[in-house]
Each structure stands twice: as structure tokens, then as C-alpha cells.
CSV table of C-alpha atoms and ligand atoms in Angstrom, one decimal:
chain,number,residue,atom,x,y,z
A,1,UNK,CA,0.0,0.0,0.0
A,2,UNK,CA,2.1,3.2,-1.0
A,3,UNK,CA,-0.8,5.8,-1.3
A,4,UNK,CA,1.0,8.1,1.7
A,5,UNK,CA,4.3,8.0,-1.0
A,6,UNK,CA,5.3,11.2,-1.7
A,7,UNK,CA,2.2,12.9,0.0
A,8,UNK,CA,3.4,16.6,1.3
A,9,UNK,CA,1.4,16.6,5.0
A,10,UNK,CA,0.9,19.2,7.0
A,11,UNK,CA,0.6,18.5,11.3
A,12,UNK,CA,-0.6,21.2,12.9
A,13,UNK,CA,0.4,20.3,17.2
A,14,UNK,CA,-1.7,22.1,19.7
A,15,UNK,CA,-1.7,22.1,23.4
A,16,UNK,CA,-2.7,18.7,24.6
A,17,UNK,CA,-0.9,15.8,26.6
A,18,UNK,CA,-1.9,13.9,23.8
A,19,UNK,CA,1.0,15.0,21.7
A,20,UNK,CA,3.2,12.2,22.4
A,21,UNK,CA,1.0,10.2,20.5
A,22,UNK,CA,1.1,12.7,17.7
A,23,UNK,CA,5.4,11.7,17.8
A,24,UNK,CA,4.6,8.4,17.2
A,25,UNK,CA,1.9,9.5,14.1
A,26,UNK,CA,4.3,11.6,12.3
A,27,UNK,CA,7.0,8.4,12.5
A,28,UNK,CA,4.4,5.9,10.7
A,29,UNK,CA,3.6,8.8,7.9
A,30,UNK,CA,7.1,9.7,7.4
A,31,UNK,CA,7.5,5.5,6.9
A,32,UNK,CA,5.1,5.4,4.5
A,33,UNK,CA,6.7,7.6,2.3
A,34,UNK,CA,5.4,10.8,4.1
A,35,UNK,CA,6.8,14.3,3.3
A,36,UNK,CA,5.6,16.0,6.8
A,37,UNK,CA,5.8,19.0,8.1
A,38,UNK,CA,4.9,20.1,11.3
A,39,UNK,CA,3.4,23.1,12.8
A,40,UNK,CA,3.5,23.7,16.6
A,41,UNK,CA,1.7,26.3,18.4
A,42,UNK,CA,2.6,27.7,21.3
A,43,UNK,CA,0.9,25.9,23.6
A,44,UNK,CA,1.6,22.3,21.2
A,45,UNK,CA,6.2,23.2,22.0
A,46,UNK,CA,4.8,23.0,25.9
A,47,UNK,CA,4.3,19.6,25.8
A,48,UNK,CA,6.5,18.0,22.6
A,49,UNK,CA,9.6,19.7,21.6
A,50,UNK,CA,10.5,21.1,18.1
A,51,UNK,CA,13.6,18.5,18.0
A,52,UNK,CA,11.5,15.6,18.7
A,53,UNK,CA,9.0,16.4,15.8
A,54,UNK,CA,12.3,17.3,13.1
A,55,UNK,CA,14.0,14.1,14.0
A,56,UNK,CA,11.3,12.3,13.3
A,57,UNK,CA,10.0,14.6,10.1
A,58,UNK,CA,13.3,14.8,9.0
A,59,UNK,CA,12.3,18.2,8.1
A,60,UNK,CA,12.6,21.9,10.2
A,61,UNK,CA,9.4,22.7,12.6
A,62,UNK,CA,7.3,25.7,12.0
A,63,UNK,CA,6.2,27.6,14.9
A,64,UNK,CA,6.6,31.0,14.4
A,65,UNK,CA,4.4,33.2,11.7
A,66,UNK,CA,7.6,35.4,11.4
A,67,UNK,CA,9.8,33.0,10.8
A,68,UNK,CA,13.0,34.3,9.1
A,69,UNK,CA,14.0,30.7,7.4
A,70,UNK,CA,11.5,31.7,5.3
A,71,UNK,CA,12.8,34.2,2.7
A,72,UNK,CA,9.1,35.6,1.5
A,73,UNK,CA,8.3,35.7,5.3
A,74,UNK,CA,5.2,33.7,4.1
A,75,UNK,CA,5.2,30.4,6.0
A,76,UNK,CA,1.3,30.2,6.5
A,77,UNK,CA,1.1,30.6,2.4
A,78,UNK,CA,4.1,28.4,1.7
A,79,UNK,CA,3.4,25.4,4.0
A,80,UNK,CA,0.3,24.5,2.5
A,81,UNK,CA,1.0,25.1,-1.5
A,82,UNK,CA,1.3,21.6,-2.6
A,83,UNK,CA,0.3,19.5,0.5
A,84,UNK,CA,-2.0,17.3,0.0
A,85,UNK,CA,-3.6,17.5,3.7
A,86,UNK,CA,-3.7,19.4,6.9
A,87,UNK,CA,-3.7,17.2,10.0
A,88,UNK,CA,-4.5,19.1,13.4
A,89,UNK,CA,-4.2,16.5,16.3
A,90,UNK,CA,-4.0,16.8,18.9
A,91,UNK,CA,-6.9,19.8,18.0
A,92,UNK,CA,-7.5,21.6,21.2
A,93,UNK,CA,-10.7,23.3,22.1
A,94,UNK,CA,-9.5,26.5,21.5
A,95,UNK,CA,-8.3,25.6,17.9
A,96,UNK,CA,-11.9,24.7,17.0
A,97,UNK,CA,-13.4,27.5,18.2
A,98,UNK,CA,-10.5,29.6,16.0
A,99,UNK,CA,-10.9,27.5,12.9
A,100,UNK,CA,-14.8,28.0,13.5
A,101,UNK,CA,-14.6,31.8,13.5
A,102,UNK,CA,-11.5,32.2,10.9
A,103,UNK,CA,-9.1,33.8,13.8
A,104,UNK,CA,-6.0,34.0,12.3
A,105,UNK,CA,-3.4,35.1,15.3
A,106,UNK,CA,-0.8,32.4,15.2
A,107,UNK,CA,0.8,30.5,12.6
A,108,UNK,CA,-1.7,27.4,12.6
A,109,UNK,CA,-4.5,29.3,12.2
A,110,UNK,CA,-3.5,31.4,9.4
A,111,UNK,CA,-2.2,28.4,7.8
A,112,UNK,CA,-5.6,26.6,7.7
A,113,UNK,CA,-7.3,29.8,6.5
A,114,UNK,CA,-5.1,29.9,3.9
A,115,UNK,CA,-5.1,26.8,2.6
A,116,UNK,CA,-6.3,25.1,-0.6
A,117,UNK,CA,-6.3,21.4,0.7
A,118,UNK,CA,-8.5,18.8,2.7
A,119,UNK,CA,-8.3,20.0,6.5
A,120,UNK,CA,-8.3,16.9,9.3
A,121,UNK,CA,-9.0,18.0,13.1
A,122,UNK,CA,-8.3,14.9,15.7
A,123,UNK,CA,-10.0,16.3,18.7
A,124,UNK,CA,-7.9,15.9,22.2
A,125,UNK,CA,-9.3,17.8,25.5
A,126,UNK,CA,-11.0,17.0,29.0
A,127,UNK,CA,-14.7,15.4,28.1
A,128,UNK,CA,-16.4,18.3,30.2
A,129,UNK,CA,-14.7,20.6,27.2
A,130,UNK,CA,-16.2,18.2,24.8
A,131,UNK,CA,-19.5,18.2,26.2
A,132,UNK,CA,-19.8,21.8,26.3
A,133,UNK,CA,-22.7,23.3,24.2
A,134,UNK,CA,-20.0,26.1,22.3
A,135,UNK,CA,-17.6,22.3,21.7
A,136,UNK,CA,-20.6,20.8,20.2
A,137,UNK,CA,-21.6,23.9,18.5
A,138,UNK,CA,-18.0,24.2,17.1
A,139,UNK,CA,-17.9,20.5,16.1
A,140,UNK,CA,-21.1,20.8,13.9
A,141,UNK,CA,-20.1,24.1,12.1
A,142,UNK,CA,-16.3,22.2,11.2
A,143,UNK,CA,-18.3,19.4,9.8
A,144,UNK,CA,-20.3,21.8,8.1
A,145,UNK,CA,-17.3,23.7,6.5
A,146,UNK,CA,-16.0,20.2,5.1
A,147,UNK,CA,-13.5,19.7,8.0
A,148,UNK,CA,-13.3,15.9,8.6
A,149,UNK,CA,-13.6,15.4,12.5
A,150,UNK,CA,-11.3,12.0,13.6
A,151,UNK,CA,-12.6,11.0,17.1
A,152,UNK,CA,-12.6,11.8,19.9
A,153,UNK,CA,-12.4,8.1,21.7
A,154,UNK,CA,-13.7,7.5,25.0
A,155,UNK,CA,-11.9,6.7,27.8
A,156,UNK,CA,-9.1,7.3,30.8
A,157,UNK,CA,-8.0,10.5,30.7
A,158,UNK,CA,-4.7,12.6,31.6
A,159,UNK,CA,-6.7,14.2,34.0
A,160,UNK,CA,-8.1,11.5,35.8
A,161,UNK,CA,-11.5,11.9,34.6
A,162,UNK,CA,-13.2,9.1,32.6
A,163,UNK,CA,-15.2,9.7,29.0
A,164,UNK,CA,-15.4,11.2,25.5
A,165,UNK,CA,-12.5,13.7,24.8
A,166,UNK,CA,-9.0,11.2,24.2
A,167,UNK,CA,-7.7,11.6,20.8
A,168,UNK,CA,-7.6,8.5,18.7
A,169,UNK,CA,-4.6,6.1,18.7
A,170,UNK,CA,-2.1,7.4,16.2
A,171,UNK,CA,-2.8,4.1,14.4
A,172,UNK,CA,-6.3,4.9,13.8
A,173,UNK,CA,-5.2,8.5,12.7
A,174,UNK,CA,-2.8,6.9,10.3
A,175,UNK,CA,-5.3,4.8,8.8
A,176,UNK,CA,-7.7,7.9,8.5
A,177,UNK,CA,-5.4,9.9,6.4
A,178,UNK,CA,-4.1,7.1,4.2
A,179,UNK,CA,-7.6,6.1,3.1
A,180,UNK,CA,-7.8,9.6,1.9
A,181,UNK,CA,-6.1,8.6,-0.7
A,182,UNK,CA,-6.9,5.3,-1.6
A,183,UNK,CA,-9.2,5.1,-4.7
A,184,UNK,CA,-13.2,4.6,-3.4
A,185,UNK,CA,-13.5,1.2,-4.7
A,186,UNK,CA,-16.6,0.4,-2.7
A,187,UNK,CA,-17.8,4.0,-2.3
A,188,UNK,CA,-21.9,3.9,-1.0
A,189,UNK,CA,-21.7,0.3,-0.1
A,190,UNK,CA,-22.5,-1.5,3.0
A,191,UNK,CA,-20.3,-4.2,4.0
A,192,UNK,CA,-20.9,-6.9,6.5
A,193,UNK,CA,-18.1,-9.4,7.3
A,194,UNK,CA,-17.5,-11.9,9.6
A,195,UNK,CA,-13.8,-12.9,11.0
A,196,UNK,CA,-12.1,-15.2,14.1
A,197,UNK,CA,-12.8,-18.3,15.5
A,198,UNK,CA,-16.4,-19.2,16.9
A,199,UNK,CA,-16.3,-20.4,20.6
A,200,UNK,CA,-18.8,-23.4,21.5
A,201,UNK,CA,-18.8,-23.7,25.1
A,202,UNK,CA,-18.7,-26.8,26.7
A,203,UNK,CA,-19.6,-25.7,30.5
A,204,UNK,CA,-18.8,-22.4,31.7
A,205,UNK,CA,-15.1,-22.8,31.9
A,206,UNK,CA,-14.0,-24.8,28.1
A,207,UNK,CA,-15.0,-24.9,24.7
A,208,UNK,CA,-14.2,-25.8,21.5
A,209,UNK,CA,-13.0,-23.4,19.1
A,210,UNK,CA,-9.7,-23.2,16.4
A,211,UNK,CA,-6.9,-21.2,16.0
A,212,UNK,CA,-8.2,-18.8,13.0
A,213,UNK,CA,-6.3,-15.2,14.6
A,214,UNK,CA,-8.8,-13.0,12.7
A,215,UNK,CA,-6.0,-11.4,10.7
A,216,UNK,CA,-7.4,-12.2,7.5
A,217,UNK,CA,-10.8,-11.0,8.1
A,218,UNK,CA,-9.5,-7.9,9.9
A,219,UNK,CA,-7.6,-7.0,7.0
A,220,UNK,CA,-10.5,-7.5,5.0
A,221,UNK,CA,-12.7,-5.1,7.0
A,222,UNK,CA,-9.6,-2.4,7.0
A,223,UNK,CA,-9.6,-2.4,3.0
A,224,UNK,CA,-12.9,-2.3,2.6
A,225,UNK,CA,-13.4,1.1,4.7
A,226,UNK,CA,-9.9,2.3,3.3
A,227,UNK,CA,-11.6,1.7,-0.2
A,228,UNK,CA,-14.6,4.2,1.1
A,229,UNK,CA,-17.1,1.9,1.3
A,230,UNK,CA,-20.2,3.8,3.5
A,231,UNK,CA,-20.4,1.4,6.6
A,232,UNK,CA,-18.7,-1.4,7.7
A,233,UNK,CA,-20.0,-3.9,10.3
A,234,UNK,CA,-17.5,-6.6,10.9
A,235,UNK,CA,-19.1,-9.4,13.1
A,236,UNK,CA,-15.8,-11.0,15.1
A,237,UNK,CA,-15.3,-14.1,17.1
A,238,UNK,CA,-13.1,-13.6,19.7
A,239,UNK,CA,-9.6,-12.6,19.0
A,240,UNK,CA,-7.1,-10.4,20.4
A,241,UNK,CA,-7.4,-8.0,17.4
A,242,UNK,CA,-8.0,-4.0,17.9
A,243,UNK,CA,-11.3,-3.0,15.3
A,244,UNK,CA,-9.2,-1.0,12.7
A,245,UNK,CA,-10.6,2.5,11.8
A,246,UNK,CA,-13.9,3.1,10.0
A,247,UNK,CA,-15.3,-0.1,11.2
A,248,UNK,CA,-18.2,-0.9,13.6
A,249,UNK,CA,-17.3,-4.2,15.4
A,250,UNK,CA,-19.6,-6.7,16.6
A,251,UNK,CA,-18.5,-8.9,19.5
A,252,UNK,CA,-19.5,-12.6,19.3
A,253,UNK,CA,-18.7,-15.8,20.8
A,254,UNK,CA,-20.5,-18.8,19.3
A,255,UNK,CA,-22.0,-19.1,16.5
A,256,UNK,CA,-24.9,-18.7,17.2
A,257,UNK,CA,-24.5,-15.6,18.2
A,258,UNK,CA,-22.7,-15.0,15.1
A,259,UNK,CA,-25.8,-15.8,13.1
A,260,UNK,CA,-28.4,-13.5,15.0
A,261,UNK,CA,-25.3,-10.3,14.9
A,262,UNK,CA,-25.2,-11.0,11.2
A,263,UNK,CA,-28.7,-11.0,10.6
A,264,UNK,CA,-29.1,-8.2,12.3
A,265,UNK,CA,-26.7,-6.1,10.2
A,266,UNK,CA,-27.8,-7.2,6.7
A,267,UNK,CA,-30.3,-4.7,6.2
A,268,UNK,CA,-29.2,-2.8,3.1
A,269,UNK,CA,-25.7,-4.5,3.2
A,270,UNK,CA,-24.8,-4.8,-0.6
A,271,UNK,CA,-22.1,-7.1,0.2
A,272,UNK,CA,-21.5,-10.4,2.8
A,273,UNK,CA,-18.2,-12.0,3.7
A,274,UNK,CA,-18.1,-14.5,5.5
A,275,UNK,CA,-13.9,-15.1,6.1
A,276,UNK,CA,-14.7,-16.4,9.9
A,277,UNK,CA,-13.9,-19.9,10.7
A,278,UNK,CA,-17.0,-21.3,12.1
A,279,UNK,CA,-17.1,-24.3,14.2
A,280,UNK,CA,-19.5,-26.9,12.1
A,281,UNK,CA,-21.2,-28.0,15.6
A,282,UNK,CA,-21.4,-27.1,18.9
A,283,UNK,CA,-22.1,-29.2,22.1
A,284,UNK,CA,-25.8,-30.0,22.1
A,285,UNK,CA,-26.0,-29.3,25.5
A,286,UNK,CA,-23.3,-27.3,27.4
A,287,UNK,CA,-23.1,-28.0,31.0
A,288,UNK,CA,-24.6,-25.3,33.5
A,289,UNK,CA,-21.8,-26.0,35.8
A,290,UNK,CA,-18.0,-27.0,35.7
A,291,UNK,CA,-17.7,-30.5,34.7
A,292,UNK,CA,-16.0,-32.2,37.1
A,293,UNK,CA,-13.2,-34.7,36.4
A,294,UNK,CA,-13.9,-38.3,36.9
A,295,UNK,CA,-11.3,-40.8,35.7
A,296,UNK,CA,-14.4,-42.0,33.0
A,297,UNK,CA,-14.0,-41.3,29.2
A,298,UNK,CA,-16.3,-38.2,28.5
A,299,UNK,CA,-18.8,-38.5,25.3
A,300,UNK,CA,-19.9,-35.3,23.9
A,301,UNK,CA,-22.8,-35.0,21.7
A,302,UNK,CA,-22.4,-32.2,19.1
A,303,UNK,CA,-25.4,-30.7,17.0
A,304,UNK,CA,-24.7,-29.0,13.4
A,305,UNK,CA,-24.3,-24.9,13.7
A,306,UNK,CA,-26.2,-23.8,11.1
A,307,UNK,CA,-24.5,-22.4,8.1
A,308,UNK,CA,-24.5,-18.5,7.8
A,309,UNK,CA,-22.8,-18.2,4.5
A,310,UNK,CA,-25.1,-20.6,3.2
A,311,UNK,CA,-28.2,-18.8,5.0
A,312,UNK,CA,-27.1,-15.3,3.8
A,313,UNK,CA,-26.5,-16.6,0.1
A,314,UNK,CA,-30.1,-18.1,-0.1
A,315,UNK,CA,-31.8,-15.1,1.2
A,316,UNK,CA,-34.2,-13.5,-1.9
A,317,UNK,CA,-32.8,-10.4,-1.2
A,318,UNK,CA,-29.2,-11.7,-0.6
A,319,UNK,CA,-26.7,-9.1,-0.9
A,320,UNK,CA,-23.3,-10.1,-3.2
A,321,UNK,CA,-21.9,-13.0,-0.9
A,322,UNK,CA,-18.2,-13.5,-1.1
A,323,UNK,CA,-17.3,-17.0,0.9
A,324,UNK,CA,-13.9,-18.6,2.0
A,325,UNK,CA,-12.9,-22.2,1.9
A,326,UNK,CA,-10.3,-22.9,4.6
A,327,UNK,CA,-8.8,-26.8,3.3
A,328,UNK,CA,-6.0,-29.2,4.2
A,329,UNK,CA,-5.8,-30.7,0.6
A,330,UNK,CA,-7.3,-30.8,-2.7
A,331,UNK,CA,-7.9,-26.4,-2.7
A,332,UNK,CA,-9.1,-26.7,-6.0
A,333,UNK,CA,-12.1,-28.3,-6.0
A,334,UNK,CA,-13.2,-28.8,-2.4
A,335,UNK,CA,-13.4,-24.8,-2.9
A,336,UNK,CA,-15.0,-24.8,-6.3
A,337,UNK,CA,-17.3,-27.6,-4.9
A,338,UNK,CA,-18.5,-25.4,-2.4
A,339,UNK,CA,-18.9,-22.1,-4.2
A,340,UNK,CA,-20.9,-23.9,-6.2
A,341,UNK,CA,-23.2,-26.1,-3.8
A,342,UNK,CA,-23.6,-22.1,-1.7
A,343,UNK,CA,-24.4,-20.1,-5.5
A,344,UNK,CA,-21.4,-17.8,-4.6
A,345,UNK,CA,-20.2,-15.2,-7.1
A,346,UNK,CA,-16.8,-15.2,-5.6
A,347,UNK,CA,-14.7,-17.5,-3.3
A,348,UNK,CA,-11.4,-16.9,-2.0
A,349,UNK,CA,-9.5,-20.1,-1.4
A,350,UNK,CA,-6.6,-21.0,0.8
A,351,UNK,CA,-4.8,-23.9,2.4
A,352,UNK,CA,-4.9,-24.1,6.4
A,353,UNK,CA,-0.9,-24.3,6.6
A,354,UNK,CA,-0.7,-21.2,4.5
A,355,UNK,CA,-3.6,-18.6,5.8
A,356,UNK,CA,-4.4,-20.1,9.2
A,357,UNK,CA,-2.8,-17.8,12.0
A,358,UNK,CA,0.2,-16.4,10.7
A,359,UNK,CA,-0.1,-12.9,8.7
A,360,UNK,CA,0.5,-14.4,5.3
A,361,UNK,CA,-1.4,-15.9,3.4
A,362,UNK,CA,-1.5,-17.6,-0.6
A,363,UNK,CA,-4.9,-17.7,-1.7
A,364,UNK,CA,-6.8,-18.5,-5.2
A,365,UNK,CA,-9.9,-16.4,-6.2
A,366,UNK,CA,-12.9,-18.6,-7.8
A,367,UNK,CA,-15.7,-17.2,-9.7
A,368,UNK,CA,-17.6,-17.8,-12.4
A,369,UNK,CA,-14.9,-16.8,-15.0
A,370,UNK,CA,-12.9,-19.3,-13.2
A,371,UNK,CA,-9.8,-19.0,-10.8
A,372,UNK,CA,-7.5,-16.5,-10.3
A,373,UNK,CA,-4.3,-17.6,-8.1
A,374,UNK,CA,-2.7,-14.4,-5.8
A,375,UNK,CA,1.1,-14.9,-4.9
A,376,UNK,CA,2.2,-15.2,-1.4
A,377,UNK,CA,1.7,-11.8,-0.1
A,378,UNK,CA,1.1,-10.1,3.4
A,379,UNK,CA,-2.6,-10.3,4.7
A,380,UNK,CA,-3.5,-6.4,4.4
A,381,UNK,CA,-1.5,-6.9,0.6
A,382,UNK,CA,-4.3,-10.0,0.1
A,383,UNK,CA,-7.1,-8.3,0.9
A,384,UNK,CA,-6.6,-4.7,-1.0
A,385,UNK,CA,-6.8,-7.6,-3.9
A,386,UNK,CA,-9.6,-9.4,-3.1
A,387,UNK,CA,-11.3,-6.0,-2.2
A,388,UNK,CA,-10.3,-4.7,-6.2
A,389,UNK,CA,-11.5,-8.0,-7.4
A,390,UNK,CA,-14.8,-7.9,-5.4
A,391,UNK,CA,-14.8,-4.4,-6.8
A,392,UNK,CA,-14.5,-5.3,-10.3
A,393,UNK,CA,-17.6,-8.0,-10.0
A,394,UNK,CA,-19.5,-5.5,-8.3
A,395,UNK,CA,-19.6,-3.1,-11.1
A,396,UNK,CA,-19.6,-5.4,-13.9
A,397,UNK,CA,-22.9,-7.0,-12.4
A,398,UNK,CA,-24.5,-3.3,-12.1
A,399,UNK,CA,-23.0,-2.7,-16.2
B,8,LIG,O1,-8.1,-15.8,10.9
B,8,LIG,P1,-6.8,-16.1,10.3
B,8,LIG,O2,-5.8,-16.7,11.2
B,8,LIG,O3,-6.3,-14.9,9.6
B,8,LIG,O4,-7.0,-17.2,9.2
B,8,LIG,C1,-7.8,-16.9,8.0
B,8,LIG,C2,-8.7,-18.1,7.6
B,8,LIG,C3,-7.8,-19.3,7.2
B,8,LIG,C4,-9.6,-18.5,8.8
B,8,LIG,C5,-9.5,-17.6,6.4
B,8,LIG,O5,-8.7,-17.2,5.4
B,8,LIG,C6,-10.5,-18.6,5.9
B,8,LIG,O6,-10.2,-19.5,5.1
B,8,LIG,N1,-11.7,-18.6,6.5
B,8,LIG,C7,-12.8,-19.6,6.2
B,8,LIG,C8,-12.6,-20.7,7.2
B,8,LIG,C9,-13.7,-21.8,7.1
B,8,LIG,O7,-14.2,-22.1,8.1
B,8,LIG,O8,-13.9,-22.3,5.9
B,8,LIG,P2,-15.1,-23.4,5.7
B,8,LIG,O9,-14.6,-24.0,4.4
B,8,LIG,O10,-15.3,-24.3,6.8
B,8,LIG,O11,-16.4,-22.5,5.4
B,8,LIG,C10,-16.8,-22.1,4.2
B,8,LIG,C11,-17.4,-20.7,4.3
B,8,LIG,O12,-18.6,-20.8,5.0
B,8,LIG,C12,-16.6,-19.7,5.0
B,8,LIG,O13,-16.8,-18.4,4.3
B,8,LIG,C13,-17.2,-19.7,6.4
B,8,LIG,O14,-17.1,-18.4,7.0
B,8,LIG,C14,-18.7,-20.0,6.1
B,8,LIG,N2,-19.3,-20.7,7.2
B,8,LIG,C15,-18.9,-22.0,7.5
B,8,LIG,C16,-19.6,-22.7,8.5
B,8,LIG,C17,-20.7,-22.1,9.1
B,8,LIG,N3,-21.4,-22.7,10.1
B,8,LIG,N4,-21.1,-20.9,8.8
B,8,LIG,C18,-20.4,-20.2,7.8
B,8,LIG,O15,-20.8,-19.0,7.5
């Protein structure tokens, strides 16, 4: 993925604790291919300092609207001819309510008013300063004005409160600003997706489950909100996975559940995939209480889990279902056979010993025009091609 390549990126620091994350952001853009530039206010050099931000830009740090290193003594008009984006995070309170009015009195400010490019606010503050009517007020009119709002996440904060106001992990913001500029394969669709392992309990304490990581479906998710699609819902077993940005998780644990959190987010979904690894039966009857050991062989009785790709792909309204086939052995046509036997458009085969777990994976594309082999590649590398592929099918069905 090498959309950030060459991308000039402007980050704009205010004051917030949360500018040691924004360190670690500006080191993931600059590996990507990055050319970033950063802007710190006042109040942003309190908390991070200038060297930190130019070792890890590899470029000088802006702070000063008079700065003499520029010869035209035009930093707020030269920073921003030619970059592709503006990135404010953390974006304090007091920067909103600037941007908001157009207040121009430092060299942030006058940078964002005269800019020509896409302007990104990742909102960092105490939540009572998020809550507050003129916050919300300030929030609406940025949206308003075309500024894209990242965040804010809820949760501990530097002050020792608890609740909305943290700004997003500089993961997510990384993700955020490279899907800018990813082409909007799946623009206006609704995806739903299902990834991990299901968990059948046994009694309250084991189960039976497998060792799918989620990786694969993860990725899958991630690509297809990087490729714009409108709303992602991606219905996860459990794994240790964080959801990536742009997607609305549902937690599961059988499948079961798995089924009813599916159903529940078809409505209007154009397209289903089903990449989880779901356990073919459960225990018929798991035991209320903590089976205790005996010395006797156990005997288990296992019922059938019903099917969800199958369920999904035989609706009337069924959106475009994409399956995967997980086999040991014969790839080929255990996966065609079950394209087939589901009426699947598309199927994405792979062998257990090369997709299961690890974050590789080789797999073989089947539709109807036949099959389509990927080369060992990285997961996220895998699913930016199954999403262009899906992509194609998608429009040549609306053509
Ligand atoms: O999670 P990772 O470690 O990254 O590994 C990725 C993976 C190997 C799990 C993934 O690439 C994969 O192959 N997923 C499908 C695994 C599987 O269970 O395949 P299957 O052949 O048993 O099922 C066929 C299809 O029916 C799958 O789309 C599956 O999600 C779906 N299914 C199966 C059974 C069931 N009860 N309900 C279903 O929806």
C-alpha cells in the first residue's frame, strides 16, 4: 500500500498531553513515504519539543508566523502550496473554536485559512470541554465547513476523569489519512463481514474453538473502509485484534451468536463476507456447571451450527456473498465444490498451513470466469486484492 508516498502533509500540534502520540503518528507517515511537516503552536512546543518532531520529520518545525528561514516571510502561504492534507491532532478546544470563526493570530490558524487542501481536526481535550454546548456547537459548524472530524475516543484521561475527549490512537489517525487517498473502490456500499474463530462452550469454563487469529478477516474489514465503502460492520469471534478505523465491530462468541449479529446487520448491506472460521457443531448441550473430572472417558454430543454463508447466500434479497474455503488438501475443487453447492459469485480459497494464524497468506480467487491464483503476499497486501477484485464484479454486475 504506497498511497502516503510522496504525500506533502501538513501537522498542525496544539496544546494537549496527547501530543506524544502525535510523535509516534508523524514516524508511521514519514515510513510510508510521508513528506511531513509540522506546525507547533505555542501551547503544542509545551508539551512536545521542536527536535522531537524534526527528528522524526526529518524536516525543520514551523512555529513561528515570522519565521526568518522563510525568505518571502510567508510560511502560512508556503506550507500548504502543494500538500495534499492538513492534520491538526491533537486539536484543542480553543483551535476549533478559531478555525470555526476564521481567527488567524498564530501561525496554525493562518495556515488553515489559507489553505487550498482537505483539513483533518483529531479532537484531544477533557470530556467536560467536549460536552460543552459552544464544543458541540464548534464540532457541527467544522463538519459543516468540510472539516473531517477523527474522534474523539472515550476513555481514561490525563486528567483522571473518565469519557469522551482522548484523541484516537495514532494508528487509527494513520489509517484515517491514508484512506484519503486510496481510490473509493466500494464507495456507497455496506459491507458486513465476519472474521475469528467461533467459541462453542462446553460448560462455563471450556470450549471448542480453532486457531483462526482474525487477521485475515481484519484486513479485510480495513480495506474495505480504506476503499470508502459507506459502513462497515465486521461481526468478530473472539480474537485479540484492535477494530481498525472506519469499522463498527460486533463482539460474538459462538456461532450462534454469530448468526443473530449477522442477521441483524444485513439490512441494506450490498455485500457479505463470510472469512470467519466457524465451528460446524457445537455441544448440544453445554453444562450449567463445571464438569467435574472423573477418571471416565467423556462422550460429547455435538449438534450442526447452522450455516450462515449458506443462510445469507439463499436469502431472496441476498446481498453479493463473497465465501472462503479454509482446506488441508485438494484447494481446487473442495473450494469450487462449495462455491458452487452455496451459489457464490466469488470464493477466496486458501490452504490451512498457509492462511491459518500467521499474517501471510497464498490464496486462489474462484468465480464464475474461473480461478485467479494471488502470490504469497502479506494479509492487508491479500485483501486490498480481493477487495479490487470484489470491486471489479461488483460493477460489472451493475454494467
Ligand atoms: O483468521 P486467520 O488466522 O487470519 O485465518 C484466516 C482463515 C484461514 C480462517 C480464512 O482465510 C478462511 O479461510 N476462512 C474460512 C474458514 C472456514 O471455516 O472455511 P469453511 O470451508 O469451513 O467454510 C466455508 C465458508 O462458509 C466460510 O466463508 C465460512 O465463514 C462460512 N461458514 C462456515 C460454517 C458455518 N457454520 N457458517 C459459515 O458461515
Amino acid at each position: 500500500m504506497r498511497e502516503l508516498e510522496g504525500r506533502r502533509l501538513v501537522i498542525g500540534v496544539t496544546g494537549g498531553v496527547a501530543a506524544y502520540k502525535t510523535a509516534e503518528l508523524v514516524r508511521l507517515l514519514v515510513k510510508a513515504g510521508a513528506d511531513v511537516h509540522v506546525v507547533l503552536t505555542e501551547a503544542g512546543a509545551r508539551f512536545v519539543g521542536a527536535v522531537t518532531f524534526q527528528a522524526l520529520s526529518g524536516n525543520p518545525v514551523w512555529t513561528d508566523l515570522w519565521d526568518a528561514r522563510m525568505s518571502n516571510n510567508m510560511a502560512h502561504i508556503d506550507l500548504t502550496r502543494g500538500a495534499d492534507a492538513v492534520l491538526i491532532a491533537p486539536a484543542s478546544a480553543d483551535v476549533l473554536a478559531k478555525l470555526v470563526h476564521g481567527l488567524a493570530d498564530d501561525l496554525l490558524t493562518t495556515l488553515c485559512l489559507a489553505r487550498d487542501c482537505p483539513l483533518l481536526v483529531a479532537p484531544a481535550m477533557n470530556r467536560q470541554m467536549w460536552e460543552h454546548p459552544a464544543t458541540v456547537r464548534n464540532v457541527a459548524q467544522l463538519r459543516e465547513d468540510g472539516v473531517t472530524v477523527l474522534g474523539p475516543d472515550a476513555g481514561d484521561q490525563a486528567c483522571g476523569e473518565v469519557g469522551m475527549g482522548r484523541m484516537l490512537e495514532p494508528e487509527l489517525l494513520f489509517e484515517a489519512v491514508a484512506a484519503r487517498f486510496q481510490s473509493k473502490l466500494l464507495a456507497g456500499r455496506k459491507v458486513v463481514l465476519t472474521a475469528g474463530p467461533t467459541f462453542e462452550a462446553i460448560d462455563p469454563v471450556r470450549g471448542i474453538t480453532n486457531s483462526s487469529s482474525g487477521k485475515m478477516g481484519y484486513a479485510l474489514a480495513r480495506a474495505c473502509a480504506r476503499a470508502g465503502a459507506a459502513e462497515v460492520v465486521l461481526v468478530s469471534g473472539p480474537t485479540g485484534l484492535p477494530a481498525p478505523w472506519g469499522v463498527r465491530r460486533v463482539d460474538v462468541k459462538s456461532a450462534l451468536e454469530m448468526r443473530d449479529a449477522v442477521l441483524a446487520a444485513l439490512p441494506g448491506a450490498d455485500v457479505f463476507i463470510g472469512v470467519a472460521a466457524v465451528a460446524d457443531y457445537r455441544p448440544a448441550q453445554p453444562a450449567e456447571h463445571k464438569i467435574k473430572k472423573s477418571g471416565e472417558a467423556l462422550a460429547l454430543t455435538l449438534a450442526p451450527n447452522p450455516d450462515i454463508l449458506a443462510e445469507v447466500a439463499a436469502r431472496p434479497d441476498a446481498p453479493f456473498c463473497v465465501g472462503f474455503a479454509a482446506e488441508s488438501r485438494e484447494l481446487d475443487a473442495y473450494a469450487e465444490g462449495k462455491r458452487r453447492a452455496k451459489k457464490l459469485p466469488l470464493l477466496v480459497g486458501n490452504l490451512v498451513q498457509d492462511g491459518l494464524g500467521g499474517d501471510d497468506n497464498e490464496v486462489i480467487l474462484y468465480d464464475d470466469a474461473g480461478r485467479h491464483p494471488l502470490a504469497r503476499a502479506p494479509k492487508p497486501a491479500i485483501a486490498q486484492r480481493i477487495v479490487e477484485h470484489l470491486a471489479a464484479l461488483l460493477r460489472a454486475r451493475k454494467g
